CSV table of C-alpha atoms and ligand atoms in Angstrom, one decimal:
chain,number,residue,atom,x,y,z
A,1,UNK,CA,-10.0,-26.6,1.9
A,2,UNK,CA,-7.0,-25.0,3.9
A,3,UNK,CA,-7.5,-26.8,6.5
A,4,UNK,CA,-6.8,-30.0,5.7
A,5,UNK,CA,-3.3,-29.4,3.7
A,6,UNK,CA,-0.5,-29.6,6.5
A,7,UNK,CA,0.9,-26.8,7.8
A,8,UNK,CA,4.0,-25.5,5.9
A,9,UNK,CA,5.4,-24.0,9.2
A,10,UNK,CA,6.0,-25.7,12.0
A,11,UNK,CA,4.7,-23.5,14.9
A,12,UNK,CA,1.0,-22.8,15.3
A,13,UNK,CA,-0.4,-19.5,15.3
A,14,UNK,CA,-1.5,-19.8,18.5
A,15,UNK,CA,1.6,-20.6,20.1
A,16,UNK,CA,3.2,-17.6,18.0
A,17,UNK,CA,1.2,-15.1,19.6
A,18,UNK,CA,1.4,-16.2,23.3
A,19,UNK,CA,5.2,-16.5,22.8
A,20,UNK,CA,4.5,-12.7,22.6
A,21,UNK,CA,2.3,-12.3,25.5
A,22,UNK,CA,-0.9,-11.4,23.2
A,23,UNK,CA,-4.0,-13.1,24.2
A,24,UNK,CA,-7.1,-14.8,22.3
A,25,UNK,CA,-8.7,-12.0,23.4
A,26,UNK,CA,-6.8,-9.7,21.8
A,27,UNK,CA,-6.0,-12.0,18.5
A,28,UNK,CA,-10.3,-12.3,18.1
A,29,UNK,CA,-10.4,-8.2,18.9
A,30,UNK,CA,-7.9,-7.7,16.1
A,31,UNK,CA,-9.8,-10.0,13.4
A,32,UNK,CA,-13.2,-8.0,14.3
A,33,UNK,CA,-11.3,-4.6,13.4
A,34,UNK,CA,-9.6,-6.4,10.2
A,35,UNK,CA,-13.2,-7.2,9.9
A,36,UNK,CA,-14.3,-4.1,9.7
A,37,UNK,CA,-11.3,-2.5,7.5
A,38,UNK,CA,-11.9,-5.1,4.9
A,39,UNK,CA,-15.8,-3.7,4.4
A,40,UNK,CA,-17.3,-7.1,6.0
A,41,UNK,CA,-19.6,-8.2,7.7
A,42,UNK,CA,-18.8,-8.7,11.7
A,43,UNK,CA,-20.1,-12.3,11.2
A,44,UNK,CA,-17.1,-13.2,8.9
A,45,UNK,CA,-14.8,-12.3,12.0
A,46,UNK,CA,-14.7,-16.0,13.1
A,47,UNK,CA,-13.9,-16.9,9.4
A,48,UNK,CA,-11.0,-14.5,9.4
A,49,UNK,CA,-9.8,-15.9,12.6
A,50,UNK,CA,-9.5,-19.2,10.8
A,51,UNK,CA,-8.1,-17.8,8.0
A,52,UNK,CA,-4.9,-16.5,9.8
A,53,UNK,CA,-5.0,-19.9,11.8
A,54,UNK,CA,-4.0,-22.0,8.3
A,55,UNK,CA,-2.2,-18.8,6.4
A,56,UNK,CA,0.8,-21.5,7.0
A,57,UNK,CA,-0.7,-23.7,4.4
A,58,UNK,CA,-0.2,-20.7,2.0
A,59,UNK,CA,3.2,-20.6,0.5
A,60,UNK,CA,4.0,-16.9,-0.7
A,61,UNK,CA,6.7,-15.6,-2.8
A,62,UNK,CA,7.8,-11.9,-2.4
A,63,UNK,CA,10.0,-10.4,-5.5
A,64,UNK,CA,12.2,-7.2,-4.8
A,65,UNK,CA,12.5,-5.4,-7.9
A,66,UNK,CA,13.3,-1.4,-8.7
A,67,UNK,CA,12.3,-0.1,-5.2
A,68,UNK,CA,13.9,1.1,-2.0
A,69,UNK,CA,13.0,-1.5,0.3
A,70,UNK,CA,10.1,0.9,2.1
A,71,UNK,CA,7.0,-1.7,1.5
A,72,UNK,CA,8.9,-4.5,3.4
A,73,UNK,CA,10.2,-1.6,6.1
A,74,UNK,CA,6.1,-0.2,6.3
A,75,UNK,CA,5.4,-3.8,7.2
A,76,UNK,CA,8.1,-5.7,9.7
A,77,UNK,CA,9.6,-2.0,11.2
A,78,UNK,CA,8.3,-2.3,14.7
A,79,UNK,CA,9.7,-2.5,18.3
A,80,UNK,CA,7.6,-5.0,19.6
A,81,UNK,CA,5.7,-7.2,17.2
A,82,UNK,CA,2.3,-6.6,16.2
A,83,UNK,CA,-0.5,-9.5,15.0
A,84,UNK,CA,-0.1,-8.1,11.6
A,85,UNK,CA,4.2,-8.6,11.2
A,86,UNK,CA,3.2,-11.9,13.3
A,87,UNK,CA,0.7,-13.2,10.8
A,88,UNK,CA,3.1,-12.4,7.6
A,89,UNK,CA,5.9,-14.3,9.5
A,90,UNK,CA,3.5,-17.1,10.0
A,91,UNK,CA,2.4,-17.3,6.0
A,92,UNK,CA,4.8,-19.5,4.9
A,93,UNK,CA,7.5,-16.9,3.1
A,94,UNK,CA,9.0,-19.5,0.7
A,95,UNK,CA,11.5,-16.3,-0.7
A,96,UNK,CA,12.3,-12.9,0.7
A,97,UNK,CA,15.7,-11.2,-0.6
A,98,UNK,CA,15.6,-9.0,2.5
A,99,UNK,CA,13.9,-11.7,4.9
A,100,UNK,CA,15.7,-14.9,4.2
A,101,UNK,CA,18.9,-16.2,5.6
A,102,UNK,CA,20.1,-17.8,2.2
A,103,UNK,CA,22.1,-15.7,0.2
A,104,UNK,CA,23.4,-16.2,-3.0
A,105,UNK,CA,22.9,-19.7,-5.0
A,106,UNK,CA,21.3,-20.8,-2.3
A,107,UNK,CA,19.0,-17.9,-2.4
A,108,UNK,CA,17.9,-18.6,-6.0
A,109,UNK,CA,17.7,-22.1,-5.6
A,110,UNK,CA,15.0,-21.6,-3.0
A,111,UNK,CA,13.2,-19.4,-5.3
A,112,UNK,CA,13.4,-21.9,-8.2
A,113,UNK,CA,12.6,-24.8,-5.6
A,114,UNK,CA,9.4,-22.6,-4.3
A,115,UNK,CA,8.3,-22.2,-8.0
A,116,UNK,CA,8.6,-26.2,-9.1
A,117,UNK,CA,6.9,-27.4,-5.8
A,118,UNK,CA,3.5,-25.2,-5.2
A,119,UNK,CA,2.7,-24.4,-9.5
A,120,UNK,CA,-0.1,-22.3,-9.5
A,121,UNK,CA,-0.5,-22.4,-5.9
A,122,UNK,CA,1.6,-19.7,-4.1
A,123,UNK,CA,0.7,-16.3,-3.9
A,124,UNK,CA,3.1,-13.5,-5.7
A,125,UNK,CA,4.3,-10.6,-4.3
A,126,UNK,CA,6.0,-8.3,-5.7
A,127,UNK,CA,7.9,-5.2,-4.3
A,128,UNK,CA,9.4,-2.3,-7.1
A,129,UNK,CA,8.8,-1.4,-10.4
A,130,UNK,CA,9.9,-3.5,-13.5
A,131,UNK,CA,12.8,-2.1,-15.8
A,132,UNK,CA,11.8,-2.7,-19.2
A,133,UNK,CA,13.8,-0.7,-21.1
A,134,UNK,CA,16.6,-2.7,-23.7
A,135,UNK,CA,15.2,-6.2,-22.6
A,136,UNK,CA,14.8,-5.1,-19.0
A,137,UNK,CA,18.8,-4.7,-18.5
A,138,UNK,CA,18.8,-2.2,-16.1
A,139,UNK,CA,17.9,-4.9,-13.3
A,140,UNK,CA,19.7,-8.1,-13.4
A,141,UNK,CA,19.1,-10.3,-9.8
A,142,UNK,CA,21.0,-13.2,-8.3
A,143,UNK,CA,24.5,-14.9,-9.7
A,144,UNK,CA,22.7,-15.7,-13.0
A,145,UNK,CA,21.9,-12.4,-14.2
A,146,UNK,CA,18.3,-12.8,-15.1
A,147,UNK,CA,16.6,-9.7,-15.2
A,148,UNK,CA,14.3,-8.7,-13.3
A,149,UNK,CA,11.7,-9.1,-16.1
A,150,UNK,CA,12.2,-12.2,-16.3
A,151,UNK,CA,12.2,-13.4,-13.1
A,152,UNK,CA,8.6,-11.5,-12.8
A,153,UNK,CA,7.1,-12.8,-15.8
A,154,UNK,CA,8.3,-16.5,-15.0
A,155,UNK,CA,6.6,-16.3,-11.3
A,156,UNK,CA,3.7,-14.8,-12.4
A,157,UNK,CA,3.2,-17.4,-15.1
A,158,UNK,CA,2.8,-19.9,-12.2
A,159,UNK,CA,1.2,-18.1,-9.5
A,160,UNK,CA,-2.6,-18.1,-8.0
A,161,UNK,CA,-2.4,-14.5,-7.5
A,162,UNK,CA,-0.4,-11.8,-7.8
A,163,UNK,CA,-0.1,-8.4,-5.3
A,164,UNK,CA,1.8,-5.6,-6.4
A,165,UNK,CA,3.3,-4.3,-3.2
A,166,UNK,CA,3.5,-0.6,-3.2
A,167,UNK,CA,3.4,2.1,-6.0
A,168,UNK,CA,6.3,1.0,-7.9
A,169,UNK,CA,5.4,-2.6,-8.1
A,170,UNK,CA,1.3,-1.4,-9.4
A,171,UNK,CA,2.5,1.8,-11.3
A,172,UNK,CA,6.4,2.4,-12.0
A,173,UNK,CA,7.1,4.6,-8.9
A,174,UNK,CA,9.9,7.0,-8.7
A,175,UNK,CA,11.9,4.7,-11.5
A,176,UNK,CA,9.2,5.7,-14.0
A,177,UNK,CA,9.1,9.2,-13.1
A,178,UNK,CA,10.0,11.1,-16.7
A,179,UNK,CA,11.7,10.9,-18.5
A,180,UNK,CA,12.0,7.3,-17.3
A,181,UNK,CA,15.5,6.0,-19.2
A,182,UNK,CA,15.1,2.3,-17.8
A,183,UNK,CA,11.6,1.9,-19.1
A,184,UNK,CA,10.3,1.0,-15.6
A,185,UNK,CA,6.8,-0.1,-15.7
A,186,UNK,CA,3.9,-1.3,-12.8
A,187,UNK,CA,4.2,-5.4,-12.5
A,188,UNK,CA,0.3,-5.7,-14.1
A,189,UNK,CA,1.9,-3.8,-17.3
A,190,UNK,CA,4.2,-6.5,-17.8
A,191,UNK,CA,2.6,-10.0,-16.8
A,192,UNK,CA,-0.8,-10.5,-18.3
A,193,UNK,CA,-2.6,-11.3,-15.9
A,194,UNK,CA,-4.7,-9.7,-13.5
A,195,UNK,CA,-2.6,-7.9,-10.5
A,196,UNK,CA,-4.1,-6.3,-7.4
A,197,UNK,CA,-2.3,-3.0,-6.6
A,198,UNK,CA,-1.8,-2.0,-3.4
A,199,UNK,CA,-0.5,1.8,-4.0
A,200,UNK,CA,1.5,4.0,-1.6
A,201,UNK,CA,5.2,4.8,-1.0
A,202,UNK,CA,4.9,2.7,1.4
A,203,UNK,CA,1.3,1.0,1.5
A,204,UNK,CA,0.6,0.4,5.0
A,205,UNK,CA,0.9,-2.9,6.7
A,206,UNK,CA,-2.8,-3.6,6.9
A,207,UNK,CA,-3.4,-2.8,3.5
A,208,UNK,CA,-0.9,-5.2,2.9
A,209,UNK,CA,-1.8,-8.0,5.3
A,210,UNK,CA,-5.2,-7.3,5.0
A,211,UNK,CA,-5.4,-8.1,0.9
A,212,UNK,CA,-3.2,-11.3,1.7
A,213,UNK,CA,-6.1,-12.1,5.0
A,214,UNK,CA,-8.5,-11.5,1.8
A,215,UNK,CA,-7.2,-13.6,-0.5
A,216,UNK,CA,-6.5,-16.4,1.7
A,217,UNK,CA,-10.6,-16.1,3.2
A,218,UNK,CA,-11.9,-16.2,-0.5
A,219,UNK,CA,-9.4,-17.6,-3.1
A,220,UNK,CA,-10.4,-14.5,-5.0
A,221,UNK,CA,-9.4,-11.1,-5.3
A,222,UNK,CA,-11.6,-8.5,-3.5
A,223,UNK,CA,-13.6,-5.4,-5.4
A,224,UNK,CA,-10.9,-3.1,-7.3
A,225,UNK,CA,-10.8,0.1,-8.1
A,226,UNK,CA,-10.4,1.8,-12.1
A,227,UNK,CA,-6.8,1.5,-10.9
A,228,UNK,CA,-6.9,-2.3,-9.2
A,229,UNK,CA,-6.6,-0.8,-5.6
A,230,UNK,CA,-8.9,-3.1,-3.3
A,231,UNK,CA,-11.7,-0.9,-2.8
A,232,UNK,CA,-12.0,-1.5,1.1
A,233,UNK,CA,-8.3,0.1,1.7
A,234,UNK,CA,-9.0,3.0,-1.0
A,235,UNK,CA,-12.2,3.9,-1.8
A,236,UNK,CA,-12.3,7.5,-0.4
A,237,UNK,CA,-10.4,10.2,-0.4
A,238,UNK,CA,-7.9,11.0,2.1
A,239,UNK,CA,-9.3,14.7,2.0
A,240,UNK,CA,-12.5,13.1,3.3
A,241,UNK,CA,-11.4,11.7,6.1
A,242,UNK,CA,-8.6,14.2,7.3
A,243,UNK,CA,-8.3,15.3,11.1
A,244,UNK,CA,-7.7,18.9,9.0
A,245,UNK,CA,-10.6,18.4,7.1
A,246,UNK,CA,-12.9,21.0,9.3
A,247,UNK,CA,-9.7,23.9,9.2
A,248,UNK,CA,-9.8,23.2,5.0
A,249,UNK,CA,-14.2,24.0,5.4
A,250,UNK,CA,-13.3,26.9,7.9
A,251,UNK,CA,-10.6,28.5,5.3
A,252,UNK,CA,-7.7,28.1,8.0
A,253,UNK,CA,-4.5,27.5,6.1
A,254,UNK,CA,-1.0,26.7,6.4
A,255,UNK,CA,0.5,29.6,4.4
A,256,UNK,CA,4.4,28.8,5.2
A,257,UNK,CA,5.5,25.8,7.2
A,258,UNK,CA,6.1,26.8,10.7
A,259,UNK,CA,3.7,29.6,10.8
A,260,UNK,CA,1.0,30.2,13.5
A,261,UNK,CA,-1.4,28.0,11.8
A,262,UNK,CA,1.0,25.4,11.3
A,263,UNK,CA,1.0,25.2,15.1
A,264,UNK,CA,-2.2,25.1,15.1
A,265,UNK,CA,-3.0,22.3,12.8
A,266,UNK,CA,-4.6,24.4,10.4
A,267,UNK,CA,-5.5,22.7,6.7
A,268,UNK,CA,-1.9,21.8,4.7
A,269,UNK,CA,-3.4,22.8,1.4
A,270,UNK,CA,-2.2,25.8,0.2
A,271,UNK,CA,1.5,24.4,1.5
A,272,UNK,CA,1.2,21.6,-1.3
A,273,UNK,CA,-1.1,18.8,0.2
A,274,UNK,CA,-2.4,16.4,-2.1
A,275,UNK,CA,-5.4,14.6,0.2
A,276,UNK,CA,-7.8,16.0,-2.5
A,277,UNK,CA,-6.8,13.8,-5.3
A,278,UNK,CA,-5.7,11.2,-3.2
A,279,UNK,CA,-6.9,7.9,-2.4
A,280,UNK,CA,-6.0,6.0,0.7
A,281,UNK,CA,-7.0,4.9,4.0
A,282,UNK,CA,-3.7,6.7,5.7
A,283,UNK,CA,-5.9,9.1,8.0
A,284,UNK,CA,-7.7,6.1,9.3
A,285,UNK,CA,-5.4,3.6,9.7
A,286,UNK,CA,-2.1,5.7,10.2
A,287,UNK,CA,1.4,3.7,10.3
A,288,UNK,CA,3.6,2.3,12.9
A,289,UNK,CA,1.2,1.2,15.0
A,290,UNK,CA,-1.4,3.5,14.1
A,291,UNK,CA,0.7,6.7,15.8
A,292,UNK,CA,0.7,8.9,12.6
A,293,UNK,CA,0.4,9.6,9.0
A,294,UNK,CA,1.8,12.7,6.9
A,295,UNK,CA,-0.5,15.3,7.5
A,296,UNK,CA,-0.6,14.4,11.6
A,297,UNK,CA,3.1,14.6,11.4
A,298,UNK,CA,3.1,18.1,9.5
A,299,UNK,CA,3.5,17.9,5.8
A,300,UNK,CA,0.7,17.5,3.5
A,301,UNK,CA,-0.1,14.3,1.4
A,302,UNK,CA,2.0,14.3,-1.5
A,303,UNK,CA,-0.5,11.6,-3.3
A,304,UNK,CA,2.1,8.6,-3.2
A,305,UNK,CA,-0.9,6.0,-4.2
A,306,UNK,CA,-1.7,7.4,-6.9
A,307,UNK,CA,-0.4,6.2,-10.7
A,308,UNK,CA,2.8,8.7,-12.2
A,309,UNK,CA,2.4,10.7,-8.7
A,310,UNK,CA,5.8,11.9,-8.9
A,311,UNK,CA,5.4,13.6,-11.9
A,312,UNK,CA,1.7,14.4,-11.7
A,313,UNK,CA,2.0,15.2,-8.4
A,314,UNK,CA,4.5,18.0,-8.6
A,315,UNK,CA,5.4,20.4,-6.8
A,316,UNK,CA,4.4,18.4,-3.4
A,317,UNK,CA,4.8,21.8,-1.5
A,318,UNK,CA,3.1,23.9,-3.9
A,319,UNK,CA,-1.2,23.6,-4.6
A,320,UNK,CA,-2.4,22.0,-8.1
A,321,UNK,CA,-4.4,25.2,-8.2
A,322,UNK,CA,-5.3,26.0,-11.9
A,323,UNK,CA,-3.0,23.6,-13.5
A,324,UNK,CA,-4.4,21.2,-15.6
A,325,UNK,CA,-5.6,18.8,-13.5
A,326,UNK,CA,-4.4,14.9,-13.1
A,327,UNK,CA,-6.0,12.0,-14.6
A,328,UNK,CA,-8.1,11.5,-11.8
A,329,UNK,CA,-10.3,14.8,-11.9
A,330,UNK,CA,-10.7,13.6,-15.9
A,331,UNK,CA,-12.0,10.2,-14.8
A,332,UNK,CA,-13.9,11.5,-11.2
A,333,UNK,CA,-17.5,10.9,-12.6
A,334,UNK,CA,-15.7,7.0,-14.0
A,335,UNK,CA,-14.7,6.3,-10.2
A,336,UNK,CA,-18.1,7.6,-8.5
A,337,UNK,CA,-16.2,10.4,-7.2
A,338,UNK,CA,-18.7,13.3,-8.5
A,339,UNK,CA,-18.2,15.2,-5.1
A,340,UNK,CA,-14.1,15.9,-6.4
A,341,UNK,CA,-15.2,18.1,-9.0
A,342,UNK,CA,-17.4,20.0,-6.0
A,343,UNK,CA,-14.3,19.9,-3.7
A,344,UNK,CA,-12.1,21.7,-6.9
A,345,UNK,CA,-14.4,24.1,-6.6
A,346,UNK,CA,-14.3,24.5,-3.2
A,347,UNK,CA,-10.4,24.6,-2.9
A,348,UNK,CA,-10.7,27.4,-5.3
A,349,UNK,CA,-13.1,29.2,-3.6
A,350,UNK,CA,-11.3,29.3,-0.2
A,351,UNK,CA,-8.1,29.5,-2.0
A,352,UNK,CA,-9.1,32.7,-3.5
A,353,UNK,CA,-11.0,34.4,-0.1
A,354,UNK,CA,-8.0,33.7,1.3
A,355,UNK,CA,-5.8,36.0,-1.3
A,356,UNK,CA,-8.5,38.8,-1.0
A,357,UNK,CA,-7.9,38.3,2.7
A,358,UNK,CA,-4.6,38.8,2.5
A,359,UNK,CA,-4.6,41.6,0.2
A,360,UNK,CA,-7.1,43.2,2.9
A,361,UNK,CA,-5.0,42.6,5.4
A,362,UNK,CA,-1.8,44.1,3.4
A,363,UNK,CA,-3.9,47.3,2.0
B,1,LIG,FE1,8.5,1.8,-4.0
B,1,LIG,FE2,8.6,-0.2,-2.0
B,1,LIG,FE3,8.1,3.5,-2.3
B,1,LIG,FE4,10.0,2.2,-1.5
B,1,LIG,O1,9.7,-1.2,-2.2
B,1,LIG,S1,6.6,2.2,-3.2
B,1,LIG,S2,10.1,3.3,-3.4
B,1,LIG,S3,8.5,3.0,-0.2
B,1,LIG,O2,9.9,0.5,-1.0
B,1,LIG,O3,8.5,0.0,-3.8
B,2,LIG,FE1,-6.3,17.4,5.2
B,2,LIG,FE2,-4.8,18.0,3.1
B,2,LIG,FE3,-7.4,17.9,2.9
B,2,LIG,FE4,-6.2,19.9,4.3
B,2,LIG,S1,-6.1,19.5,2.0
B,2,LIG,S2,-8.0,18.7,4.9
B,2,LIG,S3,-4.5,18.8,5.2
B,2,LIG,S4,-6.1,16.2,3.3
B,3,LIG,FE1,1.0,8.7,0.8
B,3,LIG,FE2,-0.6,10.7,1.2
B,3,LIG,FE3,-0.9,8.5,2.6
B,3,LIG,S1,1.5,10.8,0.8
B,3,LIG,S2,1.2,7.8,2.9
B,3,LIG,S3,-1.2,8.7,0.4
B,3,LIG,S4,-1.2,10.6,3.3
């Protein structure tokens, strides 16, 4: 049906990405890997091909709210551009605070003029959590002071679908850490209407472009999580599929960063990683061009896609251990995730050989 609205943009794809030297080869190489990270069959790579082909017919709309800015950094910082930042440049971005050249009046006019021409046909995204608190007054936007509740709840009203970019636009974020004075709350607490979440402080760039890829394939939103995560980008663990994961079954831990077993890439556990109540595809699909994620890079996974992970999360260089554990060990056997409650026990098992180790070692 795409395909035969005209294009909103007036370069085609095609021409985009030999402008940047990368071939068909390549461009059909990376929709059989997007593929494969959205959890579909290889035949639906030709599809996905197409899809990205008329993504110019799809006008989107991208809200900056309560946030730092991160989500849109996750997804354009790059020295050279990738298919992914090309593909989002080549979806027609109809408003973009940090994107757009307009400033000011203009600025809002374009986002009013995006909302009265494509009425329940462009696709929201939102970036930052929504203050609530007094009316929402703690975030006013633009020259004519709307809040930034407003302005959500009005483009939501009209949009096809709605992403929640990042863990402040799906669950409050940092903003609604407690004792949370502005009232900040996720964008799908606010609006009504269903909202995919795409957690992470930042989400990755294909989580991102892959949900938009999604939605733009099917004209639905994919399999979600308890929490509305797509399930493709985080239905397991990052504990499952950490490059650590065999020091964490050996009992090789971190004990202080910079010891000997931080140089040798022991397990990040006991130094406060969170990959065992975490749920994300960072170990898989890494950031900035797939060189790293937190663990590779030395620090453990504080559990930034999870809902109220500042909080709940706490102390990110300390273990959970005994503490009462977060909502997600209380819901495990709702999610399908029976094996976390084995893992608990394993963390405590190798937590505590490794104090009787120590003791030996000290006695
Ligand atoms: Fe939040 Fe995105 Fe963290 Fe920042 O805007 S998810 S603070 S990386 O940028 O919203
Ligand atoms: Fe990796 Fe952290 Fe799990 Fe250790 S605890 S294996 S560092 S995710
Ligand atoms: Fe966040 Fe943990 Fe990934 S901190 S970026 S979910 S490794």
């Amino acid at each position: 049906m795409l395909k035969s609205l005209p294009p909103l943009k007036a370069t085609p794809l095609k021409d985009k990405l030999s402008k940047q030297g990368i071939s068909r080869r390549e461009f059909m190489k990376w929709t059989a890997s997007m593929t494969t990270l959205l959890a579909l069959p290889i035949q639906f790579s030709p599809l996905l091909a197409e899809a990205a082909e008329v993504a110019d017919r799809v006008p989107l709309i991208w809200l900056h709210l309560a946030e730092c800015t991160g989500c849109s950094e996750s997804l354009i910082r790059c020295d050279t551009p990738t298919i992914d930042t090309l593909l989002f440049d080549h979806i027609s971005l109809e408003y973009h605070e940090t994107l757009m050249a307009a400033a000011g009046w203009q600025a809002e006019e374009n986002l009013e003029h995006a909302m009265e021409t494509y009425p329940g046909g462009y696709l929201l995204a939102v970036e930052g959590g929504v203050p609530t608190a007094d009316n929402g007054k703690y975030l006013t936007v633009g020259c004519k002071g709307h809040t930034g509740l407003h302005i959500v709840k009005e483009a939501a009203d009209k949009a096809a679908a709605i992403v929640s970019v990042g863990t402040c636009a799906s669950f409050g974020g940092v903003q609604a850490a407690a004792p949370n004075p502005t009232g900040t709350k996720g964008v799908g607490q606010v609006v009504g209407k269903p909202v995919i979440n795409l957690g992470g402080c930042p989400p990755s760039e294909k989580n991102i472009v892959g949900t938009l890829m999604y939605y733009i394939m099917f004209g639905r939103l994919p399999a979600l999580d308890m929490y509305n995560r797509p399930k493709w980008a985080y239905g397991a663990r990052v504990h499952d599929n950490c490059e650590r994961r065999g020091r964490f079954d050996a009992g090789e831990f971190v004990e202080t960063f910079g010891d000997e077993g931080a140089k040798q890439g022991y397990c990040l556990y006991k130094v406060g990683c969170k990959g065992p109540y975490t749920y994300n595809n960072c170990p898989t699909e890494r950031f900035n061009h797939h060189t790293s994620w937190p663990v590779l890079a030395g620090h453990g996974c504080i559990g930034c896609s999870e809902p109220s992970f500042w909080d709940a999360m706490a102390d990110f260089e300390k273990p959970l251990g005994r503490r009462d554990l977060h909502s997600l060990d209380a819901t495990a056997d709702r999610i399908g995730a029976v094996a976390l409650g084995v893992t608990a026990v394993g963390i405590g098992a190798h937590a505590v050989a490794s104090v009787f180790a120590n003791k030996e070692d000290n006695s």
